[in-house]
Structure formats: structure tokens, C-alpha cells
Amino acid sequence: MARFTRVFGIPEMRVAFFRGLRFRLAFSYAFFFTLLLVAIGVFYRQSLKTQLEGDVQRLLEEDWGAAKGYIKFVNAQPLWDYDKSDAEEVATYSQLTHLYLITDASGNALAYDDYKSLSFDADEIKRILALPQAVVLPPRRDTDGELNLIMAGKVLDDHKPPRPYFLAIGRSLADSQRTVGQLTRYYILSLLVLIPLSSLLGWVVSGRALQPVNSVAQAAQNITGSNLSMKIPPRGAGDELDRLIDSFNRMTARLGDSFEQIRRFSTDVSHELRTPLTAIRGQLEVALFTAETPDQYRDAMVNALEDVERLSSIVRALLLLSQAESGQLVLQKARLDLGAVVLDVVDQFQIPAQEKSITLTASITPGSVILADRIQIERLLSNLLSNAIKYTPARGGVEVRLGPADSPVYVSLEIEDTGVGIAPENLPHIFDRFYRVRNPETNRIHGLGLGLSFVSWIVEAHGGRIDVASAAGEGTRFRILLPRDADASHPIPAEAAAGKDSLH
Ligand code: ADP
């Protein structure tokens, strides 16, 4: 088998010759071409044969009419009555008597030429005599092996009453057979040339068609994890292969993005984790070498604890997101009065808002009941509120609105701030994992860029939608649509039902 193994220039990838696309394409092409040629040949050969035999039959029928005119019976013996001085009649006579047989009604031969060739037995003669008209019989071979078409039937003499005799005459089919045979030979000969030629053509054409596939495979082979930005150049033919190349390039681009994201993420995570770790280490070292009183030790420990807290929250966020994205986080859905939850969370954010002199208000239309996981909805709200407060300067405002949406199926939750806003070029990416906008004033990046990806995951997991509108320097509005719970059979948990109407 090794002899038939074809190597496409790629060491790892061997394509067995007979299983290769090129062989299969060329083979199918040659096979169907041969089939077509053979079918055409058979069809035309058959038509020609029928046509030529039809001609012979017509001549035979004319012969039959002439023979009946030439044969006379004298004393129950047949006589060929023709003018021996007329060259035409002589010619007709010799054609008619070339192959013939005359018998009496019992099948006794009276006159014949090449009698055995016709090989009629008495029974067959009787059967034909019983027929009302003469018939053309299937071709028979004579003693020389030549095929003849035979017409046989009844002739009557002048006796009163007339007596029946059996007459059979034949015409050779040799000429038409020769013509058909010759045509068949020529056709087969031309097939012997055409089929190998067409197979060769199929082989060359399929080779040319597949050549770009091989170069694509070659190019793909050269792409590795570290050069994912490398593209296979499109051929510009606009064909299926170009579509394949395009899809392949898009796939590598997506993979490249993911790789880049993972790489950035590792850098970000190590950076994020390093800062509090360095701080803890510093505080502990300072305490170890300089602290003397229990208060100084306590201060160092409190500071270190704060940083440990920060570390834990980063790790928690990462863990949560990876659980959410790998489908391990199962939602505990219950019937929830969203108004009550919103008021609770807004309440919790009043202190940080006041610290930044930000007015935090909520306006709630009662009756926004959804089927949701309370913990996740609270997480969603706190992520959005903490962002709103974080990115809104002092004396700004943050407003939360909950009410009916345009569609009766949804409730609409809006969180709007008068903060720094998001530049249009960053807007499409803010829900991406690890995407953070650099602060233009401090030129620093804060956070891990996980908050909004988590928010969007929560919204999607509840069958909702989220969009954002923002103008740099004017503020940002997040709008979330969550499906209402239409089924009143779900009980509302007691703690979610206890809510206030509005809060300023
Ligand atoms: P992080 O957890 O680091 O804040 P997020 O995913 O919550 O990350 O937010 C991504 C980016 O979106 C942030 O870096 C910030 O620049 C921008 N952003 C989010 N919310 C707001 C907002 N209310 N106003 C302005 N910018 C915002």
C-alpha cells in the first residue's frame, strides 16, 4: 500500500491514493463519461440496426408480391414464369430464387434453393398455411452462416377449388449486419482512445481544481498558536474555496482574539493580584521591623486584612465568571418583586453615593414581578450601581427607574448617571470580558473589566436583553429588559415582597 500513498508536501498528512479527492473526482468523471459514451453507442447502434432491417423487410415484402406473380402451378408442380429475354425479369428471378422454398400443403418440398437453410418442418409449414396472410419471420442463418430475413405464407394454384402451397423467400441481412458491425468496431476503437484521454483530462482538471486546496492546507500548516494573525491569502476567484479560506481566516482571527484575551487576562490578573500582595508584604514587613505597640500591630493587620479582602474579591469574581461561563452556576429562580429588590440595593448604595455627594434616586412602578435568581439580580444591580457611582463625579446624579417596557412581556430597568460617559469607540466592547477603559485623567486602568460581562451573562441567563447609551462627558444609561413572570402560581418569597414604593 505504501506505493500508493501520496504525500501532499505535509509530513503528517498522508492521503491514500485511491481515497484521495483527486483520484475520486477523476475516476467519477471518467466512469460517467464512459457510461454516457457506451449508452449513446448502444442507442445509435440499435437505431441503425432497426432502420436497416426495416429497409430489408420492405424489399422482402416487394419480393413476395413479385414472387406470387411469377409462380405458376402446372399439374401441382411450381414453375417460374418469366420472360428470359427481359434482363430486368431475369434479374428479379435470380434475386427471388436466391433463397426460396415451395412445398405442398403437407410440407413436401417441390422446388427450392438452399432448402436446408430455411429448415421448415411440416408442423411449422402447416401453422403458417393456416394464417390468413404471409408473415415475416425472425431472421435465420443459412448453411453459410449468413443471417436472412424470411417471409413465408400461402399461395394458391388455378385448380378448382384452388389448392394451397407453401412459399418462403429470404433476403440476406449480411449487408446491414456488416454496416452495423463496422460502425460498432469503429465506435469501440474510438472509445479505446476517448476513454483514456478523458480520464487523463479528468485527472489533470481535478488536479488543477484541487491544487489550491493543497496550498491552503500548506498555509494552514504554517499557522501556529504564536502566529495566529497570519492569514491565508484569498485567491480572488470568489468560489467555494475562497469562502473556505475566508471562514478559515475568520476562525483564526477569532482564535487570535481569544488567545490575546487570555494572554491579556493572565497579565491583568497577575498585575491585579500583585498590587495587594506587595501592599500586604510591605505592611507586614514594616510592622515586623518598626511596630512596637499593640496598636501599631493592629493597624498593620487591619490594612493587610483590607488588601486580603480585595484579593479574595478578585478571586471570587474570577471564579464566579468562570463558573457562569462554563455553565456550572445554576440559577435558583423564584418569583421576585423586582421593585423591592431594587429598593433594597439602592438603599445599600446610599452611603457610598452620599460620600461622593451623588444624588441616588429610584422610581419604581409597582407590579414588576419576574422569575429570577435573587442573588444574581442583586449582583447585577450592585455592579451597575457601583459603576455608576464610580464613574460619576461629585454632585452628579444616579437614577434608577423600574417600570413597564414597550412590550407587555418585559419589565424595563434603567440605571442612568450623569457621569463621565463612555466614548463611542469603547461602547461596543464594554460587555467583553476584561475590557476596561483607561482613565484619561490618571491614565490608569481600574478594576478587572469583569463586572459588565457578568451583568450581561445574568441578563441573558434570565432571558432578558441589555443595551447601553452613552455620551462622553454627559452620562450613561443602561437599559435592561427582563421577562415578566406571567404565572401567578409561583409564590413570592416573604423577604422579596417587603419593599418600599420609592426612595430618594
Ligand atoms: P470594572 O469591573 O473593571 O469596572 P466593567 O466590566 O464593570 O469593569 O466595566 C468596563 C468598563 O466600562 C469600565 O472600565 C468603564 O470604563 C466602563 N463603564 C462601565 N460603567 C460605566 C459608567 N456607568 N460610566 C462610564 N463608564 C462606565
Coordinates of C-alpha atoms and ligand atoms in Angstrom, one line a residue:
M1 CA 0.0 0.0 0.0
A2 CA 2.9 2.3 0.7
R3 CA 3.5 2.5 -3.1
F4 CA 0.1 4.2 -3.5
T5 CA 0.5 6.7 -0.7
R6 CA 0.6 10.3 -1.9
V7 CA 2.2 13.0 0.2
F8 CA 0.8 16.5 -0.1
G9 CA 4.0 18.2 0.9
I10 CA 2.9 17.9 4.5
P11 CA 4.8 15.4 6.5
E12 CA 2.0 14.5 8.9
M13 CA -0.8 14.2 6.4
R14 CA -0.8 11.3 4.0
V15 CA -3.7 10.8 1.7
A16 CA -4.1 7.3 0.3
F17 CA -4.0 7.4 -3.4
F18 CA -7.4 5.7 -4.0
R19 CA -9.1 7.7 -1.3
G20 CA -7.7 11.0 -2.4
L21 CA -10.2 13.5 -3.8
R22 CA -8.2 13.8 -7.0
F23 CA -8.5 10.1 -7.8
R24 CA -12.2 10.0 -6.8
L25 CA -13.0 13.1 -8.9
A26 CA -11.1 11.9 -12.0
F27 CA -12.5 8.4 -11.6
S28 CA -16.1 9.5 -11.3
Y29 CA -15.6 11.8 -14.3
A30 CA -14.1 9.0 -16.4
F31 CA -16.7 6.5 -15.2
F32 CA -19.7 8.6 -16.1
F33 CA -18.2 9.7 -19.3
T34 CA -17.6 6.1 -20.3
L35 CA -21.1 5.2 -19.2
L36 CA -22.5 8.0 -21.3
L37 CA -20.5 7.1 -24.4
V38 CA -21.5 3.4 -24.1
A39 CA -25.2 4.3 -23.7
I40 CA -25.0 6.7 -26.8
G41 CA -23.2 3.9 -28.8
V42 CA -25.8 1.3 -27.8
F43 CA -28.7 3.6 -28.7
Y44 CA -27.4 4.6 -32.1
R45 CA -26.3 1.0 -33.0
Q46 CA -29.8 -0.3 -32.1
S47 CA -31.5 2.5 -34.1
L48 CA -29.3 1.9 -37.2
K49 CA -29.9 -1.9 -37.0
T50 CA -33.7 -1.4 -36.8
Q51 CA -33.6 1.1 -39.7
L52 CA -31.5 -1.2 -41.9
E53 CA -33.6 -4.3 -41.1
G54 CA -36.7 -2.3 -41.8
D55 CA -35.3 -1.5 -45.3
V56 CA -34.6 -5.2 -45.9
Q57 CA -38.1 -6.1 -44.7
R58 CA -39.7 -3.6 -47.1
L59 CA -37.7 -5.1 -50.0
L60 CA -38.7 -8.6 -48.9
E61 CA -42.4 -7.6 -49.0
E62 CA -41.9 -6.3 -52.5
D63 CA -40.2 -9.6 -53.4
W64 CA -43.2 -11.5 -52.0
G65 CA -45.6 -9.6 -54.3
A66 CA -43.3 -10.3 -57.3
A67 CA -42.8 -14.0 -56.5
K68 CA -46.6 -14.6 -56.3
G69 CA -46.8 -13.1 -59.8
Y70 CA -44.0 -15.2 -61.3
I71 CA -45.0 -18.7 -59.8
K72 CA -47.5 -20.8 -61.8
F73 CA -48.6 -24.3 -60.9
V74 CA -49.0 -26.9 -63.7
N75 CA -50.1 -30.4 -62.5
A76 CA -49.4 -29.4 -58.9
Q77 CA -45.8 -28.5 -59.8
P78 CA -44.5 -25.0 -59.5
L79 CA -43.0 -23.2 -62.5
W80 CA -41.2 -19.8 -62.6
D81 CA -42.9 -18.0 -65.4
Y82 CA -40.8 -15.0 -66.6
D83 CA -39.5 -13.6 -69.8
K84 CA -36.0 -14.9 -70.2
S85 CA -35.2 -12.2 -72.8
D86 CA -36.1 -9.4 -70.4
A87 CA -32.9 -8.6 -68.4
E88 CA -34.9 -7.0 -65.6
E89 CA -37.1 -10.1 -65.2
V90 CA -34.1 -12.3 -65.3
A91 CA -32.5 -10.2 -62.5
T92 CA -35.7 -10.4 -60.4
Y93 CA -35.9 -14.1 -61.0
S94 CA -32.4 -14.7 -59.8
Q95 CA -32.9 -12.5 -56.7
L96 CA -36.2 -14.3 -55.9
T97 CA -34.7 -17.8 -56.3
H98 CA -31.6 -17.0 -54.3
L99 CA -33.2 -18.4 -51.2
Y100 CA -36.6 -19.9 -51.5
L101 CA -38.8 -23.0 -50.8
I102 CA -42.1 -24.2 -52.3
T103 CA -43.9 -27.1 -50.7
D104 CA -47.3 -28.7 -51.0
A105 CA -49.8 -28.4 -48.1
S106 CA -48.2 -31.4 -46.4
G107 CA -44.8 -29.8 -46.4
N108 CA -43.2 -31.9 -49.2
A109 CA -40.6 -29.8 -51.0
L110 CA -41.5 -29.1 -54.6
A111 CA -38.9 -26.5 -55.5
Y112 CA -36.1 -24.8 -53.6
D113 CA -32.8 -23.3 -53.4
D114 CA -30.7 -23.8 -50.3
Y115 CA -33.6 -25.8 -48.8
K116 CA -31.8 -26.8 -45.7
S117 CA -31.1 -23.2 -44.8
L118 CA -34.7 -22.5 -44.4
S119 CA -35.2 -25.6 -42.3
F120 CA -39.0 -25.6 -42.1
D121 CA -40.6 -28.7 -40.6
A122 CA -44.1 -29.9 -41.6
D123 CA -45.7 -28.6 -38.5
E124 CA -44.4 -25.1 -39.0
I125 CA -45.5 -25.1 -42.6
K126 CA -49.0 -26.1 -41.6
R127 CA -49.1 -23.5 -38.9
I128 CA -48.1 -20.8 -41.4
L129 CA -50.5 -22.0 -44.0
A130 CA -53.3 -21.6 -41.5
L131 CA -52.5 -17.9 -41.2
P132 CA -54.7 -15.5 -43.3
Q133 CA -51.6 -13.6 -44.6
A134 CA -47.9 -14.1 -45.3
V135 CA -45.6 -13.3 -42.3
V136 CA -42.1 -12.1 -41.9
L137 CA -40.3 -14.5 -39.6
P138 CA -37.4 -13.8 -37.2
P139 CA -34.0 -13.8 -39.0
R140 CA -32.5 -17.3 -39.6
R141 CA -29.0 -18.3 -40.5
D142 CA -28.4 -20.2 -43.7
T143 CA -25.8 -23.0 -44.2
D144 CA -23.1 -20.4 -44.9
G145 CA -23.8 -18.8 -41.5
E146 CA -25.4 -15.7 -43.1
L147 CA -28.4 -14.2 -41.5
N148 CA -31.6 -14.0 -43.6
L149 CA -34.9 -12.4 -43.2
I150 CA -37.7 -14.8 -44.3
M151 CA -41.2 -14.1 -45.5
A152 CA -43.5 -17.1 -45.7
G153 CA -47.1 -17.8 -46.5
K154 CA -49.7 -19.4 -48.7
V155 CA -50.0 -19.3 -52.5
L156 CA -52.9 -20.8 -54.4
D157 CA -53.0 -22.5 -57.8
D158 CA -55.6 -22.2 -60.6
H159 CA -57.2 -25.6 -59.8
K160 CA -60.9 -25.7 -58.9
P161 CA -61.1 -25.5 -56.0
P162 CA -57.7 -23.8 -55.6
R163 CA -55.0 -25.8 -53.7
P164 CA -52.8 -24.2 -51.2
Y165 CA -48.9 -24.3 -51.4
F166 CA -46.4 -23.1 -49.0
L167 CA -43.9 -20.4 -50.2
A168 CA -41.0 -19.0 -48.3
I169 CA -38.5 -16.5 -49.7
G170 CA -35.5 -14.9 -47.9
R171 CA -33.3 -11.9 -48.2
S172 CA -29.8 -11.6 -46.8
L173 CA -29.2 -9.3 -43.8
A174 CA -25.5 -9.6 -44.4
D175 CA -25.1 -6.1 -45.8
S176 CA -26.9 -4.4 -42.9
Q177 CA -25.1 -6.6 -40.4
R178 CA -21.8 -5.6 -42.0
T179 CA -22.7 -1.9 -41.8
V180 CA -23.7 -2.2 -38.1
G181 CA -20.7 -4.4 -37.3
Q182 CA -18.3 -1.9 -38.9
L183 CA -19.9 1.0 -37.1
T184 CA -19.6 -0.9 -33.8
R185 CA -15.9 -1.6 -34.4
Y186 CA -15.1 2.0 -35.3
Y187 CA -17.1 3.2 -32.2
I188 CA -15.3 0.7 -29.9
L189 CA -12.0 1.8 -31.4
S190 CA -12.7 5.5 -30.8
L191 CA -13.9 4.6 -27.2
L192 CA -10.5 3.0 -26.6
V193 CA -8.9 6.3 -27.4
L194 CA -11.5 8.6 -25.9
I195 CA -11.8 6.9 -22.5
P196 CA -8.1 7.1 -21.6
L197 CA -8.0 10.6 -23.0
S198 CA -11.0 11.7 -21.0
S199 CA -9.6 10.0 -17.8
L200 CA -6.3 11.9 -18.4
L201 CA -8.2 15.1 -18.8
G202 CA -10.2 14.4 -15.6
W203 CA -7.0 13.7 -13.8
V204 CA -5.4 16.9 -15.0
V205 CA -8.6 19.1 -14.4
S206 CA -9.2 17.7 -10.9
G207 CA -5.5 18.1 -10.1
R208 CA -5.8 21.8 -11.1
A209 CA -9.0 22.3 -9.1
L210 CA -7.5 20.7 -6.0
Q211 CA -4.2 22.5 -6.2
P212 CA -5.4 25.5 -4.2
V213 CA -6.7 23.1 -1.5
N214 CA -3.3 21.8 -1.1
S215 CA -1.8 25.3 -0.9
V216 CA -4.5 26.2 1.7
A217 CA -3.5 23.0 3.7
Q218 CA 0.1 24.1 3.4
A219 CA -0.7 27.6 4.6
A220 CA -2.8 26.3 7.5
Q221 CA 0.0 24.0 8.5
N222 CA 2.3 27.0 8.9
I223 CA -0.2 28.7 11.3
T224 CA 0.6 28.0 14.9
G225 CA -0.6 29.4 18.2
S226 CA 2.0 32.1 18.1
N227 CA 1.3 33.4 14.6
L228 CA -2.5 33.3 14.6
S229 CA -2.6 36.6 12.9
M230 CA -1.2 35.0 9.8
K231 CA -3.8 34.9 7.0
I232 CA -4.1 32.6 4.1
P233 CA -4.2 34.9 1.1
P234 CA -7.6 34.7 -0.7
R235 CA -7.3 33.8 -4.4
G236 CA -9.9 36.4 -5.5
A237 CA -11.8 33.8 -7.5
G238 CA -14.9 34.3 -5.4
D239 CA -15.5 30.5 -5.4
E240 CA -16.2 27.9 -2.7
L241 CA -12.5 27.7 -1.9
D242 CA -12.3 31.4 -1.3
R243 CA -15.2 31.1 1.0
L244 CA -13.4 28.3 2.8
I245 CA -10.3 30.5 3.1
D246 CA -12.4 33.4 4.3
S247 CA -14.1 31.2 7.0
F248 CA -10.7 29.8 8.0
N249 CA -9.2 33.3 8.3
R250 CA -12.1 34.5 10.4
M251 CA -11.7 31.4 12.6
T252 CA -8.0 32.1 13.1
A253 CA -8.9 35.8 13.8
R254 CA -11.4 34.7 16.5
L255 CA -8.9 32.3 17.9
G256 CA -6.3 35.0 17.8
D257 CA -8.6 37.3 19.7
S258 CA -9.3 34.6 22.3
F259 CA -5.6 33.9 22.7
E260 CA -4.9 37.6 23.0
Q261 CA -7.7 37.9 25.6
I262 CA -6.3 35.1 27.6
R263 CA -2.8 36.5 27.4
R264 CA -4.1 39.9 28.5
F265 CA -6.1 38.3 31.2
S266 CA -3.1 36.5 32.7
T267 CA -1.2 39.7 32.7
D268 CA -4.1 41.6 34.2
V269 CA -4.8 39.0 36.8
S270 CA -1.1 38.8 37.9
H271 CA -1.0 42.5 38.0
E272 CA -4.2 42.9 40.0
L273 CA -3.1 40.2 42.4
R274 CA 0.4 41.6 42.7
T275 CA -0.6 45.0 43.9
P276 CA -2.4 43.9 47.1
L277 CA 0.2 41.2 47.7
T278 CA 3.0 43.8 47.5
A279 CA 1.0 46.0 49.8
I280 CA 0.4 43.2 52.4
R281 CA 4.0 42.3 52.3
G282 CA 5.1 45.9 52.8
Q283 CA 2.7 46.4 55.7
L284 CA 3.8 43.2 57.4
E285 CA 7.5 44.0 56.9
V286 CA 7.0 47.5 58.3
A287 CA 5.1 46.1 61.3
L288 CA 7.7 43.4 61.9
F289 CA 10.6 45.8 61.9
T290 CA 9.1 49.0 63.3
A291 CA 5.9 48.4 65.2
E292 CA 6.3 48.5 68.9
T293 CA 2.9 48.9 70.4
P294 CA -0.1 46.6 70.0
D295 CA -2.0 49.5 68.3
Q296 CA 0.7 49.7 65.6
Y297 CA 0.5 45.9 65.1
R298 CA -3.3 46.2 64.9
D299 CA -3.1 48.9 62.3
A300 CA -0.8 46.9 60.1
M301 CA -3.1 43.9 60.5
V302 CA -6.2 45.9 59.6
N303 CA -4.5 47.3 56.5
A304 CA -3.3 43.9 55.5
L305 CA -6.8 42.4 56.0
E306 CA -8.3 45.1 53.7
D307 CA -5.9 44.0 51.0
V308 CA -6.6 40.3 51.7
E309 CA -10.3 41.2 51.3
R310 CA -9.5 42.8 47.9
L311 CA -7.6 39.7 46.8
S312 CA -10.5 37.5 47.8
S313 CA -13.0 39.6 46.0
I314 CA -10.9 39.4 42.8
V315 CA -10.5 35.7 43.1
R316 CA -14.3 35.4 43.9
A317 CA -15.2 37.4 40.7
L318 CA -12.9 35.3 38.6
L319 CA -14.3 32.0 40.0
L320 CA -17.8 33.2 39.6
L321 CA -17.4 34.2 36.0
S322 CA -15.7 31.0 35.0
Q323 CA -18.4 29.0 36.7
A324 CA -21.1 31.1 35.0
E325 CA -19.5 30.7 31.6
S326 CA -18.9 27.0 31.9
G327 CA -22.5 26.5 32.9
Q328 CA -21.8 25.4 36.4
L329 CA -23.7 28.3 38.0
V330 CA -27.3 27.1 38.4
L331 CA -29.9 29.8 38.8
Q332 CA -32.2 29.4 41.7
K333 CA -35.2 31.1 40.1
A334 CA -38.2 32.2 42.2
R335 CA -41.0 34.7 41.8
L336 CA -39.5 38.1 42.6
D337 CA -40.9 41.6 43.1
L338 CA -38.1 43.4 41.3
G339 CA -39.2 46.8 42.8
A340 CA -38.5 45.5 46.3
V341 CA -35.1 44.2 45.3
V342 CA -34.2 47.4 43.5
L343 CA -35.1 49.5 46.6
D344 CA -33.0 47.2 48.9
V345 CA -29.9 47.5 46.7
V346 CA -30.4 51.3 46.1
D347 CA -30.6 51.6 49.9
Q348 CA -27.3 49.9 50.3
F349 CA -25.6 52.3 47.9
Q350 CA -26.9 55.5 49.6
I351 CA -23.9 55.7 51.9
P352 CA -21.2 55.4 49.1
A353 CA -23.3 57.8 47.0
Q354 CA -23.5 60.4 49.8
E355 CA -19.8 60.1 50.4
K356 CA -19.3 61.3 46.8
S357 CA -22.2 63.9 47.1
I358 CA -24.1 62.0 44.4
T359 CA -27.8 62.0 44.5
L360 CA -29.1 58.4 44.1
T361 CA -32.8 58.2 43.4
A362 CA -35.1 55.3 42.4
S363 CA -38.6 55.5 40.9
I364 CA -40.5 52.3 40.9
T365 CA -43.8 51.3 39.2
P366 CA -45.2 48.6 41.4
G367 CA -46.1 45.2 39.9
S368 CA -42.8 44.3 38.2
V369 CA -42.8 40.6 39.0
I370 CA -40.2 38.4 37.4
L371 CA -39.0 34.8 37.8
A372 CA -35.4 35.2 38.8
D373 CA -32.4 34.3 41.0
R374 CA -32.5 37.0 43.7
I375 CA -28.7 36.8 44.4
Q376 CA -27.8 37.3 40.7
I377 CA -30.3 40.1 40.3
E378 CA -28.8 41.8 43.3
R379 CA -25.3 41.3 41.9
L380 CA -26.4 42.8 38.6
L381 CA -27.8 45.9 40.4
S382 CA -24.8 46.3 42.6
N383 CA -22.4 46.0 39.6
L384 CA -24.3 48.7 37.6
L385 CA -24.8 51.0 40.6
S386 CA -21.2 50.7 41.8
N387 CA -20.0 51.6 38.2
A388 CA -22.5 54.5 38.0
I389 CA -21.2 55.9 41.3
K390 CA -17.6 55.2 40.5
Y391 CA -17.8 56.9 37.1
T392 CA -19.9 59.9 38.2
P393 CA -18.1 62.9 39.6
A394 CA -19.2 64.7 42.8
R395 CA -22.6 66.5 42.8
G396 CA -23.7 64.3 39.9
G397 CA -26.8 62.1 39.9
V398 CA -27.7 58.5 39.5
E399 CA -31.3 57.5 38.8
V400 CA -32.8 54.0 38.8
R401 CA -36.2 53.6 37.0
L402 CA -38.2 50.4 37.0
G403 CA -41.5 50.2 35.1
P404 CA -43.3 48.7 32.2
A405 CA -41.4 48.2 28.9
D406 CA -42.8 48.9 25.4
S407 CA -43.6 45.2 25.1
P408 CA -46.0 43.9 27.8
V409 CA -43.9 40.8 28.1
Y410 CA -41.0 42.6 29.7
V411 CA -40.3 45.0 32.6
S412 CA -37.8 47.7 32.0
L413 CA -35.0 48.6 34.4
E414 CA -32.9 51.7 33.7
I415 CA -29.8 53.0 35.5
E416 CA -28.8 56.4 34.4
D417 CA -25.9 58.5 35.6
T418 CA -24.6 62.0 34.8
G419 CA -21.0 60.7 34.9
V420 CA -18.0 60.7 32.5
G421 CA -19.8 58.6 29.9
I422 CA -18.2 56.1 27.5
A423 CA -16.5 57.1 24.3
P424 CA -18.3 55.7 21.2
E425 CA -15.2 53.6 20.2
N426 CA -15.3 51.9 23.6
L427 CA -19.0 51.4 23.8
P428 CA -19.3 48.2 21.7
H429 CA -16.7 46.5 23.9
I430 CA -17.7 47.3 27.5
F431 CA -19.5 43.9 27.9
D432 CA -16.4 42.0 26.7
R433 CA -14.5 40.2 29.4
F434 CA -11.6 42.0 30.8
Y435 CA -12.3 45.1 28.8
R436 CA -11.6 48.3 30.8
V437 CA -11.4 51.9 29.7
R438 CA -8.3 53.7 30.6
N439 CA -9.0 56.8 32.8
P440 CA -7.8 59.8 30.7
E441 CA -7.0 61.8 33.8
T442 CA -4.9 59.3 35.7
N443 CA -4.0 57.3 32.6
R444 CA -4.7 54.2 34.8
I445 CA -6.9 51.2 34.4
H446 CA -9.1 50.3 37.3
G447 CA -10.9 47.0 38.0
L448 CA -10.7 43.8 36.1
G449 CA -13.3 44.5 33.5
L450 CA -15.4 41.6 34.6
G451 CA -18.4 43.5 36.1
L452 CA -20.3 44.2 32.9
S453 CA -19.5 40.8 31.4
F454 CA -21.1 39.3 34.4
V455 CA -24.1 41.7 34.2
S456 CA -24.7 40.7 30.6
W457 CA -24.4 37.0 31.5
I458 CA -27.0 37.4 34.2
V459 CA -29.4 39.2 31.9
E460 CA -29.0 36.6 29.2
A461 CA -29.4 33.8 31.7
H462 CA -32.8 35.3 32.7
G463 CA -33.9 35.6 29.0
G464 CA -33.5 39.4 29.0
R465 CA -31.7 42.0 27.0
I466 CA -29.4 44.8 27.8
D467 CA -28.3 47.9 25.9
V468 CA -26.4 51.0 26.7
A469 CA -26.5 54.6 25.6
S470 CA -23.8 57.0 26.5
A471 CA -22.3 60.3 25.6
A472 CA -18.8 61.1 26.7
G473 CA -18.9 63.8 29.5
E474 CA -22.7 63.7 29.8
G475 CA -23.6 60.3 31.2
T476 CA -24.5 56.8 30.6
R477 CA -27.8 54.9 30.6
F478 CA -28.0 51.1 30.9
R479 CA -31.4 49.7 30.0
I480 CA -32.4 46.1 30.9
L481 CA -35.5 44.2 29.7
L482 CA -36.4 41.2 31.8
P483 CA -39.3 38.9 31.1
R484 CA -42.3 39.3 33.4
D485 CA -43.5 36.3 35.3
A486 CA -46.9 35.6 33.8
D487 CA -47.6 32.6 36.0
A488 CA -49.2 33.7 39.3
S489 CA -49.0 30.3 40.8
H490 CA -45.4 31.0 41.9
P491 CA -45.4 32.3 45.5
I492 CA -43.4 35.5 46.2
P493 CA -40.8 34.8 48.9
A494 CA -41.6 36.9 52.0
E495 CA -38.4 39.0 52.1
A496 CA -38.7 40.0 48.5
A497 CA -42.3 41.1 48.9
A498 CA -41.5 43.6 51.7
G499 CA -40.5 46.6 49.7
K500 CA -41.0 50.4 49.7
D501 CA -42.5 52.3 46.9
S502 CA -39.8 54.8 46.2
L503 CA -36.6 56.1 47.7
H504 CA -34.8 59.4 47.3
Ligands
ADP1 P1 -14.8 47.0 36.0 O1 -15.3 45.9 36.9 O2 -13.4 47.0 35.8 O3 -15.4 48.3 36.3 P2 -16.8 46.7 34.0 O4 -17.0 45.5 33.1 O5 -17.8 46.9 35.0 O6 -15.3 46.6 34.5 O7 -16.8 48.0 33.1 C1 -16.0 48.0 31.9 C2 -15.6 49.4 31.5 O8 -16.8 50.1 31.2 C3 -15.0 50.2 32.7 O9 -13.6 50.2 32.6 C4 -15.6 51.6 32.5 O10 -14.6 52.4 31.7 C5 -16.8 51.5 31.6 N1 -18.0 51.8 32.4 C6 -18.8 50.9 33.0 N2 -19.9 51.5 33.5 C7 -19.7 52.9 33.3 C8 -20.5 54.1 33.6 N3 -21.6 54.0 34.3 N4 -20.0 55.2 33.2 C9 -18.9 55.3 32.5 N5 -18.1 54.2 32.1 C10 -18.5 53.0 32.5

